[in-house]
Structure formats: C-alpha cells, structure tokens
Short mmCIF file of C-alpha atoms in Angstrom, two decimals:
data_model
loop_
_atom_site.label_atom_id
_atom_site.label_comp_id
_atom_site.label_asym_id
_atom_site.label_seq_id
_atom_site.Cartn_x
_atom_site.Cartn_y
_atom_site.Cartn_z
CA UNK A 1 37.59 -40.15 -2.83
CA UNK A 2 38.87 -37.81 0.04
CA UNK A 3 41.04 -39.08 2.68
CA UNK A 4 43.16 -37.87 5.67
CA UNK A 5 46.29 -39.01 7.16
CA UNK A 6 47.52 -37.80 10.45
CA UNK A 7 50.74 -39.37 12.12
CA UNK A 8 49.90 -42.22 14.64
CA UNK A 9 50.10 -41.99 18.34
CA UNK A 10 50.63 -41.99 21.34
CA UNK A 11 52.74 -39.11 21.30
CA UNK A 12 54.45 -38.91 24.72
CA UNK A 13 55.82 -35.50 25.67
CA UNK A 14 57.15 -33.55 28.81
CA UNK A 15 55.54 -30.27 30.00
CA UNK A 16 56.58 -27.10 28.04
CA UNK A 17 57.54 -29.35 25.05
CA UNK A 18 56.85 -28.71 21.60
CA UNK A 19 54.43 -30.77 19.87
CA UNK A 20 53.92 -31.00 16.14
CA UNK A 21 50.92 -33.72 14.48
CA UNK A 22 51.22 -33.75 10.75
CA UNK A 23 48.31 -33.91 8.98
CA UNK A 24 47.91 -34.59 4.87
CA UNK A 25 44.99 -35.05 2.97
CA UNK A 26 43.75 -35.95 -0.57
CA UNK A 27 40.60 -33.88 -1.73
CA UNK A 28 39.00 -32.99 -5.17
CA UNK A 29 38.31 -29.67 -4.33
CA UNK A 30 39.24 -27.14 -2.22
CA UNK A 31 38.50 -28.19 1.27
CA UNK A 32 38.18 -26.65 4.36
CA UNK A 33 40.80 -27.33 7.13
CA UNK A 34 39.85 -28.55 10.77
CA UNK A 35 41.64 -29.56 14.22
CA UNK A 36 39.27 -31.20 16.81
CA UNK A 37 40.21 -32.21 19.81
CA UNK A 38 38.56 -34.87 22.12
CA UNK A 39 39.28 -34.76 26.09
CA UNK A 40 38.77 -38.06 27.81
CA UNK A 41 35.31 -38.83 28.26
CA UNK A 42 34.00 -35.99 26.10
CA UNK A 43 32.83 -35.36 22.67
CA UNK A 44 34.73 -33.73 19.79
CA UNK A 45 35.49 -29.83 20.21
CA UNK A 46 36.79 -27.51 17.12
CA UNK A 47 40.43 -26.61 18.24
CA UNK A 48 40.93 -24.26 14.86
CA UNK A 49 40.12 -24.20 11.23
CA UNK A 50 41.33 -22.47 8.09
CA UNK A 51 39.08 -22.22 4.98
CA UNK A 52 41.42 -21.37 2.17
CA UNK A 53 45.43 -21.80 1.18
CA UNK A 54 47.87 -20.11 3.14
CA UNK A 55 44.94 -19.44 6.34
CA UNK A 56 46.39 -20.03 9.77
CA UNK A 57 43.91 -21.38 12.24
CA UNK A 58 44.86 -20.47 15.94
CA UNK A 59 43.32 -21.22 19.44
CA UNK A 60 44.69 -21.92 22.76
CA UNK A 61 48.16 -21.35 21.71
CA UNK A 62 47.97 -24.19 18.86
CA UNK A 63 48.52 -23.34 15.32
CA UNK A 64 48.25 -24.86 11.59
CA UNK A 65 48.57 -23.28 8.55
CA UNK A 66 46.94 -24.72 5.32
CA UNK A 67 49.35 -25.87 2.70
CA UNK A 68 47.80 -26.58 -0.61
CA UNK A 69 51.48 -27.00 -2.31
CA UNK A 70 52.23 -29.83 0.13
CA UNK A 71 48.21 -30.62 1.06
CA UNK A 72 49.29 -30.76 4.63
CA UNK A 73 47.71 -29.23 7.57
CA UNK A 74 50.12 -29.63 10.39
CA UNK A 75 49.35 -28.81 14.18
CA UNK A 76 51.79 -27.09 16.32
CA UNK A 77 52.20 -25.87 19.67
CA UNK A 78 55.23 -24.45 21.56
CA UNK A 79 54.94 -25.29 24.93
CA UNK A 80 51.99 -28.34 25.84
CA UNK A 81 50.61 -28.74 29.36
CA UNK A 82 49.31 -31.74 30.90
CA UNK A 83 45.87 -30.36 30.30
CA UNK A 84 46.85 -30.74 26.41
CA UNK A 85 46.37 -34.59 27.00
CA UNK A 86 43.78 -35.60 24.54
CA UNK A 87 43.25 -37.28 21.20
CA UNK A 88 43.65 -34.86 18.01
CA UNK A 89 41.72 -35.25 14.46
CA UNK A 90 42.49 -33.67 11.62
CA UNK A 91 39.65 -33.22 9.18
CA UNK A 92 38.14 -31.83 6.00
CA UNK A 93 35.18 -30.65 4.43
CA UNK A 94 34.43 -30.07 0.70
CA UNK A 95 32.07 -26.86 0.15
CA UNK A 96 29.60 -28.79 -1.21
CA UNK A 97 29.25 -31.71 1.06
CA UNK A 98 27.25 -29.99 3.83
CA UNK A 99 28.26 -30.92 6.74
CA UNK A 100 30.15 -34.34 6.13
CA UNK A 101 33.53 -34.29 7.72
CA UNK A 102 36.16 -36.59 6.85
CA UNK A 103 38.44 -37.52 9.87
CA UNK A 104 41.85 -38.83 10.02
CA UNK A 105 42.33 -41.51 12.82
CA UNK A 106 43.30 -39.30 15.21
CA UNK A 107 46.59 -38.82 17.19
CA UNK A 108 46.59 -39.42 20.99
CA UNK A 109 48.74 -36.94 22.92
CA UNK A 110 50.03 -37.90 26.49
CA UNK A 111 51.88 -34.86 28.32
CA UNK A 112 53.74 -35.86 31.53
CA UNK A 113 54.60 -33.25 34.25
CA UNK B 1 29.38 -27.46 26.81
CA UNK B 2 28.03 -27.24 23.08
CA UNK B 3 24.14 -27.67 24.04
CA UNK B 4 24.16 -30.92 22.13
CA UNK B 5 22.52 -33.72 24.43
CA UNK B 6 22.39 -37.32 23.47
CA UNK B 7 20.61 -40.16 25.04
CA UNK B 8 21.47 -42.97 26.38
CA UNK B 9 25.05 -42.49 26.89
CA UNK B 10 25.79 -46.07 27.38
CA UNK B 11 23.94 -49.30 26.29
CA UNK B 12 24.26 -52.76 25.64
CA UNK B 13 22.50 -54.71 22.89
CA UNK B 14 22.99 -58.51 21.14
CA UNK B 15 22.93 -59.17 17.79
CA UNK B 16 20.16 -59.03 15.64
CA UNK B 17 18.46 -56.38 17.99
CA UNK B 18 17.68 -52.96 16.96
CA UNK B 19 18.79 -49.80 18.80
CA UNK B 20 17.39 -46.32 18.66
CA UNK B 21 19.77 -43.69 19.65
CA UNK B 22 18.67 -40.09 20.29
CA UNK B 23 20.01 -36.48 19.94
CA UNK B 24 18.48 -32.79 20.89
CA UNK B 25 20.47 -30.24 18.71
CA UNK B 26 21.68 -26.92 20.05
CA UNK B 27 18.68 -24.37 19.87
CA UNK B 28 18.18 -22.32 16.58
CA UNK B 29 20.28 -25.03 14.71
CA UNK B 30 18.83 -26.75 11.42
CA UNK B 31 20.87 -29.54 10.40
CA UNK B 32 22.12 -32.63 12.05
CA UNK B 33 24.62 -35.49 11.28
CA UNK B 34 25.58 -38.54 12.55
CA UNK B 35 28.91 -40.31 12.56
CA UNK B 36 30.22 -43.47 14.32
CA UNK B 37 33.54 -43.51 15.87
CA UNK B 38 34.62 -47.22 16.36
CA UNK B 39 37.48 -47.63 19.33
CA UNK B 40 40.81 -45.94 18.53
CA UNK B 41 39.40 -44.81 15.09
CA UNK B 42 38.30 -41.52 13.92
CA UNK B 43 34.40 -40.51 13.24
CA UNK B 44 32.82 -41.96 10.21
CA UNK B 45 30.33 -40.01 8.62
CA UNK B 46 26.84 -41.56 8.40
CA UNK B 47 24.24 -39.08 7.41
CA UNK B 48 23.08 -35.55 7.39
CA UNK B 49 19.48 -34.29 7.97
CA UNK B 50 18.57 -30.62 7.19
CA UNK B 51 15.27 -29.49 7.38
CA UNK B 52 13.88 -33.09 8.03
CA UNK B 53 15.19 -34.60 5.06
CA UNK B 54 18.39 -36.81 4.50
CA UNK B 55 20.58 -34.77 2.44
CA UNK B 56 23.85 -36.56 2.48
CA UNK B 57 24.91 -40.23 3.27
CA UNK B 58 27.94 -42.00 3.77
CA UNK B 59 29.18 -45.68 3.27
CA UNK B 60 26.58 -47.22 5.28
CA UNK B 61 24.03 -49.82 4.88
CA UNK B 62 20.23 -49.26 4.81
CA UNK B 63 19.62 -50.68 8.05
CA UNK B 64 21.25 -47.31 9.48
CA UNK B 65 18.35 -44.74 9.37
CA UNK B 66 17.40 -41.48 10.92
CA UNK B 67 14.75 -38.98 11.40
CA UNK B 68 14.80 -34.92 12.38
CA UNK B 69 11.80 -33.88 13.78
CA UNK B 70 10.27 -30.19 13.45
CA UNK B 71 12.14 -29.09 16.37
CA UNK B 72 15.39 -30.42 14.78
CA UNK B 73 15.82 -33.38 17.42
CA UNK B 74 16.80 -36.36 15.57
CA UNK B 75 17.02 -40.15 16.15
CA UNK B 76 19.60 -42.88 14.60
CA UNK B 77 17.93 -46.13 14.12
CA UNK B 78 19.68 -49.16 13.57
CA UNK B 79 18.58 -52.69 12.91
CA UNK B 80 19.60 -56.01 12.87
CA UNK B 81 22.85 -55.47 15.07
CA UNK B 82 26.08 -56.63 14.05
CA UNK B 83 29.13 -56.94 16.31
CA UNK B 84 30.93 -54.51 14.44
CA UNK B 85 28.27 -51.83 14.98
CA UNK B 86 30.02 -51.46 18.53
CA UNK B 87 30.99 -47.96 18.26
CA UNK B 88 30.58 -44.48 20.06
CA UNK B 89 27.93 -42.89 17.95
CA UNK B 90 28.41 -38.93 17.95
CA UNK B 91 25.56 -36.34 16.70
CA UNK B 92 26.59 -32.93 15.72
CA UNK B 93 24.21 -29.87 15.18
CA UNK B 94 25.04 -27.01 12.87
CA UNK B 95 23.10 -24.05 11.20
CA UNK B 96 23.41 -24.07 7.37
CA UNK B 97 21.85 -21.26 4.88
CA UNK B 98 22.08 -17.30 5.46
CA UNK B 99 25.74 -17.24 4.99
CA UNK B 100 26.36 -19.23 8.24
CA UNK B 101 29.78 -20.94 8.38
CA UNK B 102 28.02 -24.51 9.61
CA UNK B 103 30.37 -25.16 12.45
CA UNK B 104 29.56 -28.22 13.85
CA UNK B 105 28.98 -28.51 17.86
CA UNK B 106 28.90 -32.32 18.96
CA UNK B 107 27.38 -34.39 21.51
CA UNK B 108 29.17 -36.51 24.31
CA UNK B 109 27.99 -39.54 22.12
CA UNK B 110 26.15 -43.00 22.83
CA UNK B 111 28.32 -45.88 23.57
CA UNK B 112 26.56 -48.92 21.96
CA UNK B 113 28.21 -52.53 22.65
CA UNK B 114 26.80 -55.29 20.91
CA UNK B 115 27.28 -58.78 22.23
#
C-alpha cells in the first residue's frame, strides 16, 4: 500500500535559518504530492503541490521538487520566520483514489526569534 | 478561511456512546472526505462521499458511518465509542469532475474526547 515517511520533529530553528523537512513516499502508481501546514488551533492548509516527476511546487517562500528517482518530496525554505512555526505534513494522492490522501506523521517546526 | 465549517468544535463522550459530527462543505463542492487525526499523528482517511454515495473507504470499522445530503453537507457517525476514538476529526470538501483538480479544503475539525 501507499505510505509517506517524514522526519520526526520537533525541529527548532532561529529566525532566518534554512529549513529542510525530508519526505519520502511509497506508491504503486504515479501520485500527486502535497505539503500541508497546520497552524496552532487551525485546520490543514495546502502549502504546495506537484503532480508529476520533476515538478517544483512553491508558495510563501517554500519549495519542494518531485523526485521520482529517489521517491522524495523534501520541503525547503531559505529563511524562516517566527510565523512559520507550525506542523507540516507531507501527503500523496493516487489519481484513481479520489480525494484519499495518505499523510506522513507530521513534523513540528518551532522558529525562535 | 476555507469555507468548510464543522460542528461541534469540541465534545466529550463516554465509552459505548454514539456521536454525530457535522460538516458544511464549501459552496459548489460535490465531494466530502472525513479524516481522523490522533494526537501527534497525521490524518487517516476514513471515507469519502461523492454526490451522496460513499465511494471510498479507509481501514475503519463499520461503526464509522456517514451521510452526504443533497446540499452536499455531511455527517460522520461513530457508534459504540472506544477510548481510541479520541481524536481530531477533519472534514474536507472538493469539486470533482469536469476537469477540476479536486483540491481539498479542510475545516478546523471537531475534537472528540472519549472517557
């Protein structure tokens, strides 16, 4: 079956530091890949996505590239802010699976001033 | 603000009881999915409804059931509650068909505590 593995947190950084959150996946087909963010007390928000190999998703300074050869979709941001403190989830969706997303366990990021 | 609203936001039940959670989809969306998010874990897919029919289910027992209404709002029902059902329940709506991408929009969730 499908699965998503992401690095465990918490990840604690200083403001303006570089952030990387690793994500690897296992899928039977050619899934779309997503990063969702969950701010304290809020629901999940789509951060970025990529639908095919070598696509790069980007939003709010975050980037992730769909690497089929390494089955990875690592999230990066060059200079984090305190407001980026949240839990980040990597997820995949198979084309034939409707809206069934398979999520990783989440990575909590804490950015200190 | 995603336009997906869930109620109640918090509730406490005891083992063996039944619970109904409600979700109002974003206007124009025809598909709703429910997810269970245990504390410190990623969301797990429960099931999906498209045009009032269940058309996908995750690894959850039959005591988890749902409904989708003609206005595309939805309910999640859980019977015979167990302690492990304590979690945040997330509803997500989307528009499938007609070339739409089917992007999911999540509500803020209903936090269920089973004592």
